[in-house]
PDB file of C-alpha atoms in Angstrom:
ATOM      1  CA  UNK A 103     -16.852  62.751 -57.159  1.00 67.00           C
ATOM      2  CA  UNK A 104     -16.701  60.074 -60.147  1.00 72.00           C
ATOM      3  CA  UNK A 105     -13.999  57.767 -60.373  1.00 75.00           C
ATOM      4  CA  UNK A 106     -11.020  58.108 -63.554  1.00 76.00           C
ATOM      5  CA  UNK A 107     -12.124  55.748 -65.821  1.00 68.00           C
ATOM      6  CA  UNK A 108      -9.266  52.851 -66.875  1.00 70.00           C
ATOM      7  CA  UNK A 109      -7.281  53.775 -69.371  1.00 66.00           C
ATOM      8  CA  UNK A 110      -8.797  51.037 -71.783  1.00 67.00           C
ATOM      9  CA  UNK A 111     -12.031  52.496 -71.379  1.00 65.00           C
ATOM     10  CA  UNK A 112     -10.243  55.830 -72.335  1.00 60.00           C
ATOM     11  CA  UNK A 113      -8.771  54.357 -75.681  1.00 59.00           C
ATOM     12  CA  UNK A 114     -11.737  52.324 -77.056  1.00 59.00           C
ATOM     13  CA  UNK A 115     -13.918  55.213 -77.522  1.00 57.00           C
ATOM     14  CA  UNK A 116     -13.339  56.974 -80.585  1.00 59.00           C
ATOM     15  CA  UNK A 117     -11.805  56.436 -84.045  1.00 57.00           C
ATOM     16  CA  UNK A 118      -8.448  58.855 -82.715  1.00 56.00           C
ATOM     17  CA  UNK A 119      -8.182  56.564 -79.564  1.00 57.00           C
ATOM     18  CA  UNK A 120      -8.714  53.754 -81.836  1.00 67.00           C
ATOM     19  CA  UNK A 121      -5.899  54.570 -84.120  1.00 71.00           C
ATOM     20  CA  UNK A 122      -3.998  54.968 -80.721  1.00 76.00           C
ATOM     21  CA  UNK A 123      -4.502  51.606 -79.640  1.00 76.00           C
ATOM     22  CA  UNK A 124      -3.332  50.371 -82.997  1.00 79.00           C
ATOM     23  CA  UNK A 125      -0.373  52.405 -83.332  1.00 80.00           C
ATOM     24  CA  UNK A 126       0.567  50.598 -79.860  1.00 84.00           C
ATOM     25  CA  UNK A 127      -0.064  47.179 -81.087  1.00 84.00           C
ATOM     26  CA  UNK A 128       2.268  48.140 -84.127  1.00 85.00           C
ATOM     27  CA  UNK A 129       4.988  49.237 -82.160  1.00 86.00           C
ATOM     28  CA  UNK A 130       4.849  46.122 -79.967  1.00 88.00           C
ATOM     29  CA  UNK A 131       5.176  44.009 -83.351  1.00 88.00           C
ATOM     30  CA  UNK A 132       8.099  46.021 -84.261  1.00 90.00           C
ATOM     31  CA  UNK A 133       9.906  45.566 -80.841  1.00 91.00           C
ATOM     32  CA  UNK A 134       9.084  42.005 -81.343  1.00 92.00           C
ATOM     33  CA  UNK A 135      10.235  41.701 -84.831  1.00 92.00           C
ATOM     34  CA  UNK A 136      13.552  43.939 -84.204  1.00 92.00           C
ATOM     35  CA  UNK A 137      14.654  41.364 -80.689  1.00 92.00           C
ATOM     36  CA  UNK A 138      14.042  38.676 -83.260  1.00 93.00           C
ATOM     37  CA  UNK A 139      16.318  40.089 -85.862  1.00 92.00           C
ATOM     38  CA  UNK A 140      18.903  40.108 -83.222  1.00 92.00           C
ATOM     39  CA  UNK A 141      17.990  36.353 -81.737  1.00 92.00           C
ATOM     40  CA  UNK A 142      18.603  35.483 -85.790  1.00 91.00           C
ATOM     41  CA  UNK A 143      21.042  38.064 -87.705  1.00 88.00           C
ATOM     42  CA  UNK A 144      23.162  38.686 -84.111  1.00 88.00           C
ATOM     43  CA  UNK A 145      23.575  42.283 -82.448  1.00 86.00           C
ATOM     44  CA  UNK A 146      26.195  44.194 -84.928  1.00 85.00           C
ATOM     45  CA  UNK A 147      24.259  43.258 -88.009  1.00 87.00           C
ATOM     46  CA  UNK A 148      20.540  43.945 -86.014  1.00 88.00           C
ATOM     47  CA  UNK A 149      21.354  47.343 -84.955  1.00 88.00           C
ATOM     48  CA  UNK A 150      22.198  48.019 -88.579  1.00 88.00           C
ATOM     49  CA  UNK A 151      18.402  47.060 -89.931  1.00 90.00           C
ATOM     50  CA  UNK A 152      15.252  49.397 -89.019  1.00 89.00           C
ATOM     51  CA  UNK A 153      11.618  47.870 -88.901  1.00 90.00           C
ATOM     52  CA  UNK A 154       9.816  50.544 -91.278  1.00 88.00           C
ATOM     53  CA  UNK A 155       6.283  49.121 -91.620  1.00 88.00           C
ATOM     54  CA  UNK A 156       4.423  45.999 -91.863  1.00 88.00           C
ATOM     55  CA  UNK A 157       1.589  46.591 -94.500  1.00 88.00           C
ATOM     56  CA  UNK A 158      -0.254  44.082 -96.729  1.00 88.00           C
ATOM     57  CA  UNK A 159       0.923  41.176 -94.857  1.00 89.00           C
ATOM     58  CA  UNK A 160       4.770  41.879 -96.074  1.00 92.00           C
ATOM     59  CA  UNK A 161       7.560  43.272 -93.722  1.00 92.00           C
ATOM     60  CA  UNK A 162       9.593  45.824 -95.024  1.00 92.00           C
ATOM     61  CA  UNK A 163      12.901  46.436 -93.230  1.00 92.00           C
ATOM     62  CA  UNK A 164      15.402  49.223 -94.257  1.00 92.00           C
ATOM     63  CA  UNK A 165      19.390  49.242 -93.615  1.00 90.00           C
ATOM     64  CA  UNK A 166      21.892  51.912 -94.700  1.00 89.00           C
ATOM     65  CA  UNK A 167      24.438  49.224 -95.872  1.00 86.00           C
ATOM     66  CA  UNK A 168      24.158  47.244 -98.997  1.00 87.00           C
ATOM     67  CA  UNK A 169      26.643  44.675 -96.986  1.00 87.00           C
ATOM     68  CA  UNK A 170      23.638  44.534 -94.215  1.00 88.00           C
ATOM     69  CA  UNK A 171      21.374  43.795 -96.963  1.00 89.00           C
ATOM     70  CA  UNK A 172      23.399  40.748 -98.652  1.00 88.00           C
ATOM     71  CA  UNK A 173      24.164  39.474 -94.822  1.00 86.00           C
ATOM     72  CA  UNK A 174      20.038  39.810 -94.343  1.00 88.00           C
ATOM     73  CA  UNK A 175      19.579  37.638 -97.772  1.00 91.00           C
ATOM     74  CA  UNK A 176      20.936  35.076 -96.443  1.00 91.00           C
ATOM     75  CA  UNK A 177      19.352  34.506 -93.302  1.00 92.00           C
ATOM     76  CA  UNK A 178      15.929  35.810 -95.195  1.00 92.00           C
ATOM     77  CA  UNK A 179      14.018  32.595 -95.449  1.00 93.00           C
ATOM     78  CA  UNK A 180      14.632  31.507 -91.702  1.00 93.00           C
ATOM     79  CA  UNK A 181      13.872  35.261 -90.647  1.00 93.00           C
ATOM     80  CA  UNK A 182      10.564  34.894 -92.480  1.00 93.00           C
ATOM     81  CA  UNK A 183       9.681  31.248 -90.840  1.00 94.00           C
ATOM     82  CA  UNK A 184      10.158  32.669 -87.460  1.00 93.00           C
ATOM     83  CA  UNK A 185       8.350  36.408 -88.171  1.00 92.00           C
ATOM     84  CA  UNK A 186       5.543  33.612 -89.332  1.00 93.00           C
ATOM     85  CA  UNK A 187       5.587  31.523 -86.193  1.00 93.00           C
ATOM     86  CA  UNK A 188       6.359  34.145 -83.591  1.00 91.00           C
ATOM     87  CA  UNK A 189       4.674  36.873 -84.478  1.00 89.00           C
ATOM     88  CA  UNK A 190       2.480  37.070 -87.248  1.00 88.00           C
ATOM     89  CA  UNK A 191       1.569  33.895 -89.147  1.00 90.00           C
ATOM     90  CA  UNK A 192      -0.053  35.735 -92.038  1.00 90.00           C
ATOM     91  CA  UNK A 193       3.300  37.739 -93.035  1.00 89.00           C
ATOM     92  CA  UNK A 194       3.989  36.858 -97.022  1.00 91.00           C
ATOM     93  CA  UNK A 195       7.399  38.086 -97.769  1.00 92.00           C
ATOM     94  CA  UNK A 196      10.065  40.017 -95.949  1.00 93.00           C
ATOM     95  CA  UNK A 197      11.382  42.915 -98.030  1.00 92.00           C
ATOM     96  CA  UNK A 198      14.506  45.231 -97.074  1.00 92.00           C
ATOM     97  CA  UNK A 199      15.229  48.458 -98.342  1.00 91.00           C
ATOM     98  CA  UNK A 200      18.966  50.201 -98.679  1.00 90.00           C
ATOM     99  CA  UNK A 201      17.726  53.580 -97.815  1.00 84.00           C
ATOM    100  CA  UNK A 202      19.450  56.748 -96.942  1.00 69.00           C
ATOM    101  CA  UNK A 203      16.578  57.585 -94.750  1.00 66.00           C
ATOM    102  CA  UNK A 204      18.026  54.325 -93.390  1.00 62.00           C
ATOM    103  CA  UNK A 205      21.683  56.242 -93.345  1.00 55.00           C
ATOM    104  CA  UNK A 206      20.089  59.341 -91.727  1.00 58.00           C
ATOM    105  CA  UNK A 207      18.473  57.446 -88.475  1.00 59.00           C
ATOM    106  CA  UNK A 208      21.191  55.312 -87.461  1.00 57.00           C
ATOM    107  CA  UNK A 209      23.535  58.200 -87.974  1.00 61.00           C
ATOM    108  CA  UNK A 210      21.208  60.093 -85.705  1.00 63.00           C
ATOM    109  CA  UNK A 211      21.572  56.590 -83.466  1.00 63.00           C
ATOM    110  CA  UNK A 212      25.396  56.713 -83.510  1.00 64.00           C
ATOM    111  CA  UNK A 213      25.454  60.610 -82.617  1.00 66.00           C
ATOM    112  CA  UNK A 214      22.934  59.959 -79.914  1.00 63.00           C
ATOM    113  CA  UNK A 215      25.389  57.085 -78.321  1.00 62.00           C
ATOM    114  CA  UNK A 216      28.670  59.110 -78.591  1.00 61.00           C
ATOM    115  CA  UNK A 217      27.170  62.128 -76.799  1.00 60.00           C
ATOM    116  CA  UNK A 218      26.443  60.071 -74.363  1.00 57.00           C
ATOM    117  CA  UNK A 219      30.069  58.286 -73.864  1.00 56.00           C
ATOM    118  CA  UNK A 220      31.458  61.490 -74.344  1.00 54.00           C
ATOM    119  CA  UNK A 221      29.238  63.121 -71.673  1.00 55.00           C
ATOM    120  CA  UNK A 222      30.441  59.775 -69.384  1.00 52.00           C
ATOM    121  CA  UNK A 223      34.106  60.408 -69.802  1.00 52.00           C
ATOM    122  CA  UNK A 224      33.261  64.535 -68.511  1.00 49.00           C
ATOM    123  CA  UNK A 225      31.558  63.274 -65.410  1.00 51.00           C
ATOM    124  CA  UNK A 226      33.866  60.808 -64.831  1.00 48.00           C
ATOM    125  CA  UNK A 227      37.016  62.527 -65.735  1.00 47.00           C
ATOM    126  CA  UNK A 228      35.480  65.773 -64.197  1.00 54.00           C
ATOM    127  CA  UNK A 229      37.676  67.754 -62.137  1.00 66.00           C
ATOM    128  CA  UNK A 230      38.133  71.812 -60.724  1.00 72.00           C
ATOM    129  CA  UNK A 231      41.052  73.426 -61.900  1.00 74.00           C
ATOM    130  CA  UNK A 232      43.108  74.677 -59.010  1.00 75.00           C
ATOM    131  CA  UNK A 233      42.168  78.721 -59.842  1.00 76.00           C
ATOM    132  CA  UNK A 234      38.394  77.464 -59.473  1.00 77.00           C
ATOM    133  CA  UNK A 235      38.992  75.881 -56.526  1.00 78.00           C
ATOM    134  CA  UNK A 236      40.806  78.881 -55.063  1.00 79.00           C
ATOM    135  CA  UNK A 237      38.062  81.044 -56.097  1.00 80.00           C
ATOM    136  CA  UNK A 238      35.149  79.105 -54.696  1.00 81.00           C
ATOM    137  CA  UNK A 239      37.270  78.562 -51.425  1.00 80.00           C
ATOM    138  CA  UNK A 240      37.725  82.601 -50.973  1.00 83.00           C
ATOM    139  CA  UNK A 241      33.592  83.030 -51.726  1.00 82.00           C
ATOM    140  CA  UNK A 242      33.400  80.556 -49.087  1.00 82.00           C
ATOM    141  CA  UNK A 243      34.971  82.310 -46.805  1.00 84.00           C
ATOM    142  CA  UNK A 244      33.013  85.718 -47.433  1.00 84.00           C
ATOM    143  CA  UNK A 245      29.254  84.275 -47.517  1.00 83.00           C
ATOM    144  CA  UNK A 246      26.822  83.459 -45.266  1.00 87.00           C
ATOM    145  CA  UNK A 247      26.907  79.952 -43.096  1.00 88.00           C
ATOM    146  CA  UNK A 248      24.552  78.394 -45.662  1.00 86.00           C
ATOM    147  CA  UNK A 249      26.667  79.097 -49.103  1.00 85.00           C
ATOM    148  CA  UNK A 250      29.565  78.499 -47.373  1.00 85.00           C
ATOM    149  CA  UNK A 251      28.687  74.456 -46.160  1.00 86.00           C
ATOM    150  CA  UNK A 252      27.247  74.098 -49.747  1.00 84.00           C
ATOM    151  CA  UNK A 253      31.023  75.763 -51.237  1.00 82.00           C
ATOM    152  CA  UNK A 254      33.156  73.853 -48.752  1.00 81.00           C
ATOM    153  CA  UNK A 255      30.729  70.338 -49.999  1.00 82.00           C
ATOM    154  CA  UNK A 256      31.487  70.701 -53.085  1.00 80.00           C
ATOM    155  CA  UNK A 257      35.137  71.765 -52.791  1.00 78.00           C
ATOM    156  CA  UNK A 258      35.220  67.843 -50.199  1.00 76.00           C
ATOM    157  CA  UNK A 259      34.355  66.179 -53.870  1.00 72.00           C
ATOM    158  CA  UNK A 260      37.232  67.465 -55.061  1.00 70.00           C
ATOM    159  CA  UNK A 261      39.892  65.529 -57.415  1.00 60.00           C
ATOM    160  CA  UNK A 262      43.592  65.839 -56.092  1.00 54.00           C
TER     161      UNK A 262
END
């Protein structure tokens, strides 16, 4: 019986897997750049900046807001020096674009955050209305033992 191959062996054999390694490295660099932006600009500004690409020694960033782009311009040389020092010394410049695509991505992020906030509120304040509780109790009385116990456990979590 053959032993399983390690992940690094699997990823180093063909061209498609070498692309996977490149994407993995690029993703880790993008995350490091995003972390760097948070430390320099603060979370309020950095959360509105998306690292879109790093190509030909140029770091491309996008934002949905011209105001964020202006705030970024004030820190651009500081960010470039930190990127050169901590991530890639070959970085020539950092370009910021105000992009509708960034707006779409930021809207998707905010929608996801608001949905999770709503779900949290619903689960924290969830309760079983009295008429539903009465129906569950009626059903439990005419059910077999296992179902009756489950329904009674459900009802014991009911907020009054």
